[in-house]
Amino acid sequence: MRAPDTDLPIVLSGITVKAGAVTILDGVTQTIAAGAPTVLIGPNGAGKTTLLRVVMGLAKPDAGSIVWGNRDDAAKVRRAIVFQRPVMLRRSAAANIAYALGAAGVPRAQHETCIAELLSLVGLDALATRPARKLSGGEQQRLALARALARDPSVLLLDETTASLDPAATKAIEDIIRAVAGRGVKVVMSTHDLGQARRLGGDVVLMHRGRVIEHGPAAQFFAQPKTEQARAFIAGELLV
Amino acid sequence: MSGDTSALTLILSGDPGLYRIIGLSLVVSLSAVACAAVIGIPLGALIALTRFRGRDGVIVVLNALMGLPPVVVGLGVYLALSRSGPLGSFGILFTPQAMIIAQTILVTPIIAALTRQTVEDLWLEYRDELAAMDIGPAARIGTLVWDARFSLMTALLAGFGRAAAEVGAIIIVGGNIDGFTRTMTTAIALETSKGDLPLAIGLGIVLIAIVVIINALAWAARRTGERYAG
């Protein structure tokens, strides 16, 4: 832990994002507080990815405001994101982490220790010198997680990190997410996998057409959904 | 170097005059490529990553400059370096330095234009990740140039090809002085006009061989590098 400051709570008020005539987020008001992972679910195009980008500070809302731990500047001090299709730098796995450490201002003398710790956390110790782009899809996702964690984030944003991975690779990622959340890092993740939302979610946010439809503790959300859309979504019906 | 020596015997006999010509050709062209890389790679990367008014125009001009006529560049450098020219006081007209300057001017647009394209393509891929890591503008250029290094090798080779094959600029600013500014291409031009075709052919074969060898070395370096760095 480098800095005692945190980006939590993240308070979004009336966030609206438009792309031309299309409204991607439509007045989202949501507070993201410390605790177990917050899971964003909803059909494609619901606005999950855009919401994560706004929270990261990568997308500017057209309306509304966002506050990170009482600061409204978008400095990404202690936030990190893993994109749905993370891009590996054309370097070795270890050098990818070293790059993120350098970007986060970690002194060079500490790099070796940090790299070893992070690689071991994501189970890639044996592949440290392998070119990152030659790793399998699941390994690349784990390396992307390690690279994000190199920033020592208080908030970790994950965009469908296990989409297109097989069950074994998904389990490896979920174990890492649990370990990270157990260390007190706030995880905010989007997923299409309702089983994953049940397994990992502390609270669940259902989004549809750019709006938050329902938000509540995971157990309650799945057992007693309050809205018709949530009931239908959980039952596997198509929200269109 | 008499007219009745065959090309092959000349190459095999290790004629010192021939080796001086080959050596100077390599020194001039490789120096020009190095200077052009130092100017062209950062310039190309900068244009790739910045948005400003008239950027499209700059890119069109840069691309067009890849086709600069060597004799025109030679003439321009000649005028600048001649006794009465603005840079005449340096006294470097008809020296290898003048030839390096002329070839640098020819090669820089090639390297800058190809770098611009390569870095811009890579930037589209890396943009989100680098933004998420809060990488500043200068570090972005460094990262993209480093990660594009194997592709940029092709830009350097294109520049070297241009420099090694070029005769119009260096014959004007170098003067083709025997033993001092004579290169393979200027010697080929001279010997052909003198009618010493075996020597011209011999030099031509050596020139092509050198270009092939340098490209083969670069290719091998690229393959090896990619295997270890991805």
Tab-separated table of C-alpha atoms in Angstrom, chain B residues 3-226:
chain	number	residue	atom	x	y	z
B	3	GLY	CA	39.382	-1.156	-68.785
B	4	ASP	CA	40.249	-4.752	-69.609
B	5	THR	CA	39.955	-6.144	-66.073
B	6	SER	CA	36.872	-8.275	-65.636
B	7	ALA	CA	34.354	-7.492	-62.941
B	8	LEU	CA	35.000	-10.720	-61.099
B	9	THR	CA	38.807	-10.369	-60.938
B	10	LEU	CA	38.417	-6.844	-59.661
B	11	ILE	CA	36.206	-7.947	-56.811
B	12	LEU	CA	38.371	-10.954	-55.967
B	13	SER	CA	41.721	-9.186	-56.279
B	14	GLY	CA	40.917	-6.871	-53.385
B	15	ASP	CA	41.755	-3.706	-55.319
B	16	PRO	CA	42.250	-0.976	-52.634
B	17	GLY	CA	40.632	1.670	-54.836
B	18	LEU	CA	37.521	-0.492	-55.163
B	19	TYR	CA	37.345	-1.113	-51.414
B	20	ARG	CA	37.716	2.610	-50.712
B	21	ILE	CA	34.732	3.265	-52.987
B	22	ILE	CA	32.639	0.563	-51.315
B	23	GLY	CA	33.629	1.789	-47.850
B	24	LEU	CA	32.733	5.396	-48.578
B	25	SER	CA	29.400	4.370	-50.085
B	26	LEU	CA	28.505	2.501	-46.914
B	27	VAL	CA	29.704	5.278	-44.605
B	28	VAL	CA	27.739	7.952	-46.475
B	29	SER	CA	24.490	5.981	-46.838
B	30	LEU	CA	24.484	4.477	-43.335
B	31	SER	CA	25.320	7.851	-41.746
B	32	ALA	CA	22.525	9.477	-43.715
B	33	VAL	CA	20.065	6.791	-42.584
B	34	ALA	CA	21.189	7.240	-38.959
B	35	CYS	CA	20.756	11.033	-39.118
B	36	ALA	CA	17.415	10.647	-40.889
B	37	ALA	CA	16.251	8.165	-38.238
B	38	VAL	CA	17.150	10.545	-35.414
B	39	ILE	CA	15.085	13.288	-37.097
B	40	GLY	CA	12.409	11.267	-38.892
B	41	ILE	CA	11.275	8.791	-36.233
B	42	PRO	CA	10.416	11.379	-33.527
B	43	LEU	CA	8.924	13.672	-36.187
B	44	GLY	CA	6.739	10.920	-37.626
B	45	ALA	CA	5.631	9.804	-34.149
B	46	LEU	CA	4.832	13.385	-33.152
B	47	ILE	CA	2.640	13.899	-36.218
B	48	ALA	CA	0.964	10.543	-35.534
B	49	LEU	CA	0.001	11.514	-31.987
B	50	THR	CA	-0.941	15.170	-32.345
B	51	ARG	CA	-3.965	16.834	-33.836
B	52	PHE	CA	-3.548	20.318	-35.250
B	53	ARG	CA	-4.938	22.504	-38.014
B	54	GLY	CA	-3.463	21.605	-41.368
B	55	ARG	CA	-2.375	18.136	-40.207
B	56	ASP	CA	-3.788	16.462	-43.320
B	57	GLY	CA	-1.820	18.891	-45.456
B	58	VAL	CA	1.376	18.143	-43.549
B	59	ILE	CA	0.848	14.397	-44.052
B	60	VAL	CA	0.230	14.817	-47.787
B	61	VAL	CA	3.369	16.956	-48.149
B	62	LEU	CA	5.424	14.502	-46.084
B	63	ASN	CA	4.235	11.587	-48.208
B	64	ALA	CA	4.974	13.559	-51.365
B	65	LEU	CA	8.492	14.372	-50.155
B	66	MET	CA	9.250	10.632	-50.267
B	67	GLY	CA	9.510	11.173	-54.003
B	68	LEU	CA	11.914	14.139	-53.840
B	69	PRO	CA	14.069	14.119	-56.996
B	70	PRO	CA	17.681	13.533	-55.854
B	71	VAL	CA	19.158	15.949	-58.415
B	72	VAL	CA	16.937	18.735	-57.113
B	73	VAL	CA	18.021	18.043	-53.531
B	74	GLY	CA	21.622	17.918	-54.747
B	75	LEU	CA	21.188	21.273	-56.422
B	76	GLY	CA	19.647	22.809	-53.308
B	77	VAL	CA	22.399	21.517	-51.044
B	78	TYR	CA	24.997	22.612	-53.607
B	79	LEU	CA	23.615	26.165	-53.598
B	80	ALA	CA	23.493	26.251	-49.796
B	81	LEU	CA	27.044	24.943	-49.368
B	82	SER	CA	28.746	26.761	-52.250
B	83	ARG	CA	31.173	29.561	-51.405
B	84	SER	CA	28.534	32.261	-51.867
B	85	GLY	CA	25.737	30.228	-50.285
B	86	PRO	CA	24.354	30.702	-46.749
B	87	LEU	CA	26.355	27.741	-45.407
B	88	GLY	CA	29.408	28.339	-47.611
B	89	SER	CA	31.581	29.315	-44.666
B	90	PHE	CA	31.632	25.679	-43.485
B	91	GLY	CA	33.621	24.799	-46.583
B	92	ILE	CA	32.192	21.290	-46.863
B	93	LEU	CA	31.055	21.269	-50.496
B	94	PHE	CA	32.645	18.307	-52.331
B	95	THR	CA	33.195	16.384	-49.077
B	96	PRO	CA	31.535	13.240	-47.695
B	97	GLN	CA	29.781	15.461	-45.108
B	98	ALA	CA	27.975	17.296	-47.908
B	99	MET	CA	26.938	13.947	-49.373
B	100	ILE	CA	25.584	12.811	-45.991
B	101	ILE	CA	23.578	16.043	-45.664
B	102	ALA	CA	22.042	15.605	-49.113
B	103	GLN	CA	21.113	11.980	-48.495
B	104	THR	CA	19.722	12.796	-45.040
B	105	ILE	CA	17.339	15.248	-46.716
B	106	LEU	CA	16.276	12.538	-49.154
B	107	VAL	CA	15.808	9.818	-46.543
B	108	THR	CA	14.186	11.772	-43.667
B	109	PRO	CA	10.756	12.120	-45.349
B	110	ILE	CA	10.690	8.384	-46.103
B	111	ILE	CA	11.406	7.436	-42.501
B	112	ALA	CA	9.099	10.128	-41.077
B	113	ALA	CA	6.184	9.214	-43.350
B	114	LEU	CA	6.474	5.463	-42.717
B	115	THR	CA	6.920	6.046	-38.965
B	116	ARG	CA	3.842	8.261	-38.903
B	117	GLN	CA	1.719	5.510	-40.452
B	118	THR	CA	3.128	2.726	-38.265
B	119	VAL	CA	2.880	4.647	-34.999
B	120	GLU	CA	-0.617	5.904	-35.781
B	121	ASP	CA	-1.870	2.345	-36.361
B	122	LEU	CA	-0.277	1.171	-33.118
B	123	TRP	CA	-1.662	4.189	-31.250
B	124	LEU	CA	-5.238	3.195	-32.155
B	125	GLU	CA	-4.560	-0.178	-30.567
B	126	TYR	CA	-2.753	1.124	-27.457
B	127	ARG	CA	-4.741	4.314	-26.813
B	128	ASP	CA	-7.091	2.998	-24.122
B	129	GLU	CA	-4.421	1.068	-22.231
B	130	LEU	CA	-2.003	4.000	-22.179
B	131	ALA	CA	-4.769	6.400	-21.146
B	132	ALA	CA	-5.739	4.025	-18.326
B	133	MET	CA	-2.122	4.023	-17.159
B	134	ASP	CA	-1.963	7.825	-17.348
B	135	ILE	CA	0.987	7.867	-19.744
B	136	GLY	CA	2.012	11.403	-20.705
B	137	PRO	CA	2.593	12.583	-24.297
B	138	ALA	CA	6.393	12.192	-24.340
B	139	ALA	CA	6.304	8.743	-22.746
B	140	ARG	CA	3.598	7.721	-25.227
B	141	ILE	CA	5.912	8.477	-28.143
B	142	GLY	CA	8.704	6.501	-26.496
B	143	THR	CA	6.434	3.531	-25.825
B	144	LEU	CA	4.942	3.441	-29.306
B	145	VAL	CA	8.299	3.810	-31.066
B	146	TRP	CA	9.786	1.050	-28.919
B	147	ASP	CA	6.865	-1.303	-29.439
B	148	ALA	CA	6.838	-0.567	-33.179
B	149	ARG	CA	10.589	-1.079	-33.452
B	150	PHE	CA	10.404	-4.167	-35.643
B	151	SER	CA	8.018	-2.488	-38.074
B	152	LEU	CA	10.143	0.655	-38.059
B	153	MET	CA	13.070	-1.465	-39.224
B	154	THR	CA	11.275	-1.641	-42.566
B	155	ALA	CA	11.180	2.156	-42.695
B	156	LEU	CA	14.932	2.279	-42.055
B	157	LEU	CA	15.537	-0.287	-44.788
B	158	ALA	CA	13.429	1.701	-47.230
B	159	GLY	CA	15.528	4.734	-46.352
B	160	PHE	CA	18.758	2.804	-46.780
B	161	GLY	CA	17.592	1.486	-50.130
B	162	ARG	CA	16.934	5.011	-51.293
B	163	ALA	CA	20.321	6.259	-50.073
B	164	ALA	CA	22.348	3.343	-51.414
B	165	ALA	CA	20.775	3.505	-54.863
B	166	GLU	CA	20.934	7.269	-55.211
B	167	VAL	CA	23.433	9.004	-57.506
B	168	GLY	CA	21.940	12.353	-58.531
B	169	ALA	CA	22.386	14.217	-55.247
B	170	ILE	CA	25.807	12.931	-54.194
B	171	ILE	CA	27.383	13.399	-57.604
B	172	ILE	CA	26.428	17.095	-57.485
B	173	VAL	CA	27.470	17.857	-53.892
B	174	GLY	CA	30.325	15.316	-53.708
B	175	GLY	CA	31.831	15.944	-57.118
B	176	ASN	CA	32.817	12.274	-57.664
B	177	ILE	CA	36.443	12.985	-56.712
B	178	ASP	CA	38.580	9.858	-57.074
B	179	GLY	CA	39.672	8.532	-53.697
B	180	PHE	CA	37.697	11.126	-51.772
B	181	THR	CA	34.038	11.396	-52.718
B	182	ARG	CA	33.659	8.607	-55.257
B	183	THR	CA	30.987	6.070	-54.307
B	184	MET	CA	29.703	2.968	-56.027
B	185	THR	CA	26.851	4.739	-57.771
B	186	THR	CA	28.893	7.749	-58.931
B	187	ALA	CA	31.679	5.432	-60.103
B	188	ILE	CA	29.195	3.307	-62.047
B	189	ALA	CA	27.859	6.431	-63.755
B	190	LEU	CA	31.387	7.596	-64.597
B	191	GLU	CA	32.779	4.250	-65.760
B	192	THR	CA	29.729	3.612	-67.910
B	193	SER	CA	30.141	6.954	-69.653
B	194	LYS	CA	33.872	6.234	-70.075
B	195	GLY	CA	33.032	2.875	-71.555
B	196	ASP	CA	34.678	0.807	-68.770
B	197	LEU	CA	31.749	-1.551	-68.584
B	198	PRO	CA	33.448	-4.414	-66.652
B	199	LEU	CA	34.242	-2.106	-63.729
B	200	ALA	CA	30.745	-0.618	-63.844
B	201	ILE	CA	29.209	-4.082	-63.868
B	202	GLY	CA	31.487	-5.237	-61.039
B	203	LEU	CA	30.486	-2.292	-58.875
B	204	GLY	CA	26.862	-2.860	-59.746
B	205	ILE	CA	27.075	-6.469	-58.582
B	206	VAL	CA	28.805	-5.431	-55.336
B	207	LEU	CA	26.187	-2.724	-54.695
B	208	ILE	CA	23.281	-5.115	-55.156
B	209	ALA	CA	25.001	-7.737	-52.999
B	210	ILE	CA	25.531	-5.236	-50.177
B	211	VAL	CA	21.898	-4.130	-50.257
B	212	VAL	CA	20.740	-7.757	-50.167
B	213	ILE	CA	23.114	-8.602	-47.284
B	214	ILE	CA	22.011	-5.614	-45.196
B	215	ASN	CA	18.367	-6.489	-45.764
B	216	ALA	CA	19.036	-10.114	-44.833
B	217	LEU	CA	20.767	-9.058	-41.612
B	218	ALA	CA	17.887	-6.725	-40.740
B	219	TRP	CA	15.373	-9.467	-41.447
B	220	ALA	CA	17.246	-11.934	-39.257
B	221	ALA	CA	17.446	-9.351	-36.460
B	222	ARG	CA	13.727	-8.735	-36.761
B	223	ARG	CA	12.828	-12.428	-36.661
B	224	THR	CA	15.057	-13.043	-33.662
B	225	GLY	CA	13.782	-9.977	-31.853
B	226	GLU	CA	10.150	-10.891	-32.459
